[in-house]
Amino acid sequence: MNEEQKSLLLESSSRFLLSQGVKVSYGTAGFREDASILSSTVYRVGILAALRSLKTQSVIGVMITASHNKFSDNGVKIADPNGGMLSQHWEPFADKLANAPSPQQLLQLINEFVEKERIPFDGVRPAEILLGRDTRPSGEALLEAARQGVTSIVGAVASDMGILTTPQLHWMVRARNKGIKASEQDYFEQLTSSFRCLMDLIPTERKVFDGVNDKLVVDGANGVGGAKLRILHNLLNVLDMEVRNSSEDEGVLNDGVGADYVQKEKVAPRGFGSKDAGTRCASLDGDADRLVYFSVPPESNAQIDLVDGDKILSLFAVFIREQLSLLNEKEDIKNCGKARLGIVQTAYANGASTNYLKNLDLEVNLTPTGVKYLHEKAAEFDIGIYFEANGHGTILFSESFIEWLEVRSNMLSSGSKGSEAEKAALRLLAVSKLINQAVGDALSGVLLVEVILKHMGWSIHRWNELYIDLPSRQLKVKVADRTSVVTANAETVVVSPPGLQEAINAETAKYNQGRCFVRPSGTEDVVRVYAEASTQEAADTLANGVAKLVDQFLG
Ligand code: G16
């Protein structure tokens, strides 16, 4: 780094001093804290993004959001060149950078890192960063802090893409780096055209829809996703859809609404009730990277029928598998049988879902919580479907498999009458365009679920009957220091504090079909407890018993 660069960094960082006593950490999906203490963190993430852009010679994204967290929190997610989360290799640097106590120490840290990583400062390709934010009021000032961080690297350019869902920003970063059109309008255009293509490919005999089951009502968590979904709905003009709890309506972000609330509490979000009994409903989270479905029973106060990320994954797996077997029926394309379809879940996946998928003869892999882990694993397959039970997931297609599908589908569009195999190729290709290849995306997820349900001729109830969930319960425990819980084996075993896992084992053994694990959250200051058992009462008692143990060991 030359002297001009050093003095620019020293000067700008003196405007974003770390508050006394503040320690932040790069969690499951970036930094997340009360918004009031975040400006120095976000400024430093701006610097990091510019360095990452120089290192990779690519466009990088910075998204200001705290996703499912409460309204007063905010946070920052970083999109790598492929649109996925920041490379884990850079996370320790992110932590150090965010916690550097003074401008001098910050400069020293950057200098050392630049040398170690051999980051080019030759000005050949200046850093380029896309900035986005959700609807939180603190977002505007934090986006400005990020911009100042980016522009403290000489020549770096920050483009404000405005209010977006997180997956939209990730999609744009990926598209920019692939050299394809990357505006919000292009995003909507890709989703609507691939959705229409899938609708056109629904077998004729299944095109008669049951009017009662056709309507979809979506809870937008009082966030950005609801507003964007309304735009998408207007553009499509074919779905019977109502969006409630959008950022344009009254109501507080993530307060008694949204996918996290619906999935964890298993109750209907605000604005939904017995009037919606029997209707297919869905819920997005605060930045629209998660999606769950549900239906409301006729009796008020009853629990909803939750159709979570595991069931979305199962629906996608059934559909993809059907298309692959149609492809395999044709002798001359038998090679497609070699297409590896892989499933990725976390320990939160309901045991019944994992059994269901294994019974379909699918390869099921387990990773720790966090899309950064699931995405990486799913990318090893020709088609990798990953989902967390909380509704975060997508379907990844390898470049080589997409190329193969393109050859197939070109044959069809060039005039030959489509065989079932070729239609299956066209469907898979359309899925690869509809479903976000960068990160889990509730908007593209809704469209894919809707068109698959129509393709199958299934109601939400038929879909929910794919398997019966084992009763489960999730709890949060507030402890003095959540980082003292250390886990292994995809978070299924606690290795520290000593003795806690043995105590959990002894408690779990008391329950028929009991399964339980604990892990520190990477987005909230809590330890999470997950329990499963043969009855709801048993799952609740097991979760409460283990929460007490956590309290005893760490309280
Ligand atoms: C983020 C991650 C998800 C993770 C969730 C909860 O989601 O992207 O992969 O499941 O946090 O993480 P934890 O249990 O560590 O708090 P989001 O939608 O909040 O960004």
mmCIF file of C-alpha atoms and ligand atoms in Angstrom, residues 27-30 32 65-69 77 85 166 260 264 285-290 346 348 368-374 386 388-393 439 474 482 491 519-526 528, ligand 1:
data_model
loop_
_atom_site.group_PDB
_atom_site.id
_atom_site.type_symbol
_atom_site.label_atom_id
_atom_site.label_comp_id
_atom_site.label_asym_id
_atom_site.label_seq_id
_atom_site.Cartn_x
_atom_site.Cartn_y
_atom_site.Cartn_z
ATOM 1 C CA GLY A 27 -21.514 -15.227 13.226
ATOM 2 C CA THR A 28 -23.569 -17.652 11.181
ATOM 3 C CA ALA A 29 -24.171 -15.118 8.412
ATOM 4 C CA GLY A 30 -22.101 -11.988 9.111
ATOM 5 C CA ARG A 32 -25.424 -8.781 13.722
ATOM 6 C CA THR A 65 -29.807 -6.469 7.108
ATOM 7 C CA ALA A 66 -30.444 -8.346 10.330
ATOM 8 C CA SER A 67 -32.829 -10.714 8.587
ATOM 9 C CA HIS A 68 -35.071 -12.429 11.166
ATOM 10 C CA ASN A 69 -33.755 -10.436 14.149
ATOM 11 C CA LYS A 77 -23.870 -9.904 5.038
ATOM 12 C CA MET A 85 -21.482 -16.014 1.404
ATOM 13 C CA THR A 166 -30.841 -10.179 0.512
ATOM 14 C CA ASP A 260 -38.762 -17.476 11.933
ATOM 15 C CA LYS A 264 -40.316 -21.729 15.775
ATOM 16 C CA ASP A 285 -38.519 -13.717 6.866
ATOM 17 C CA GLY A 286 -37.349 -10.115 7.280
ATOM 18 C CA ASP A 287 -34.968 -10.081 4.308
ATOM 19 C CA ALA A 288 -36.814 -12.759 2.305
ATOM 20 C CA ASP A 289 -34.145 -15.431 2.296
ATOM 21 C CA ARG A 290 -36.345 -17.916 4.158
ATOM 22 C CA THR A 346 -28.627 -29.815 9.210
ATOM 23 C CA TYR A 348 -32.475 -29.358 12.793
ATOM 24 C CA PRO A 368 -23.489 -27.463 10.642
ATOM 25 C CA THR A 369 -26.105 -24.674 10.654
ATOM 26 C CA GLY A 370 -25.475 -21.839 8.216
ATOM 27 C CA VAL A 371 -26.067 -21.661 4.498
ATOM 28 C CA LYS A 372 -22.349 -21.176 3.964
ATOM 29 C CA TYR A 373 -21.860 -24.835 4.967
ATOM 30 C CA LEU A 374 -24.903 -26.279 3.199
ATOM 31 C CA TYR A 386 -30.106 -27.907 0.400
ATOM 32 C CA GLU A 388 -32.534 -25.792 6.649
ATOM 33 C CA ALA A 389 -35.739 -26.595 8.520
ATOM 34 C CA ASN A 390 -36.143 -22.839 9.054
ATOM 35 C CA GLY A 391 -36.823 -22.418 5.343
ATOM 36 C CA HIS A 392 -33.456 -21.304 4.054
ATOM 37 C CA GLY A 393 -32.342 -23.223 0.985
ATOM 38 C CA VAL A 439 -28.375 -18.247 -2.089
ATOM 39 C CA GLN A 474 -36.991 -25.399 19.904
ATOM 40 C CA ARG A 482 -22.730 -18.604 24.649
ATOM 41 C CA GLU A 491 -23.428 -29.720 15.940
ATOM 42 C CA ARG A 519 -25.619 -25.136 19.978
ATOM 43 C CA PRO A 520 -24.731 -21.479 20.336
ATOM 44 C CA SER A 521 -26.655 -19.236 17.934
ATOM 45 C CA GLY A 522 -24.546 -17.249 15.508
ATOM 46 C CA THR A 523 -27.145 -14.525 15.053
ATOM 47 C CA GLU A 524 -28.599 -13.985 18.544
ATOM 48 C CA ASP A 525 -27.092 -13.929 22.020
ATOM 49 C CA VAL A 526 -28.580 -17.311 23.056
ATOM 50 C CA ARG A 528 -30.490 -22.938 21.078
HETATM 51 C C1 G16 B 1 -29.002 -17.040 9.216
HETATM 52 C C2 G16 B 1 -28.271 -18.057 8.384
HETATM 53 C C3 G16 B 1 -28.996 -19.382 8.439
HETATM 54 C C4 G16 B 1 -29.193 -19.821 9.897
HETATM 55 C C5 G16 B 1 -29.869 -18.703 10.691
HETATM 56 C C6 G16 B 1 -29.954 -19.004 12.171
HETATM 57 O O1 G16 B 1 -30.286 -16.853 8.670
HETATM 58 O O2 G16 B 1 -28.189 -17.595 7.063
HETATM 59 O O3 G16 B 1 -28.246 -20.331 7.733
HETATM 60 O O4 G16 B 1 -29.983 -20.956 9.949
HETATM 61 O O5 G16 B 1 -29.122 -17.503 10.548
HETATM 62 O O6 G16 B 1 -28.657 -19.104 12.696
HETATM 63 P P1 G16 B 1 -28.391 -19.270 14.246
HETATM 64 O O7 G16 B 1 -29.165 -20.460 14.676
HETATM 65 O O8 G16 B 1 -26.909 -19.460 14.307
HETATM 66 O O9 G16 B 1 -28.883 -18.029 14.932
HETATM 67 P P2 G16 B 1 -30.961 -15.419 8.545
HETATM 68 O O10 G16 B 1 -32.149 -15.698 7.705
HETATM 69 O O11 G16 B 1 -31.293 -14.957 9.930
HETATM 70 O O12 G16 B 1 -29.920 -14.576 7.889
#
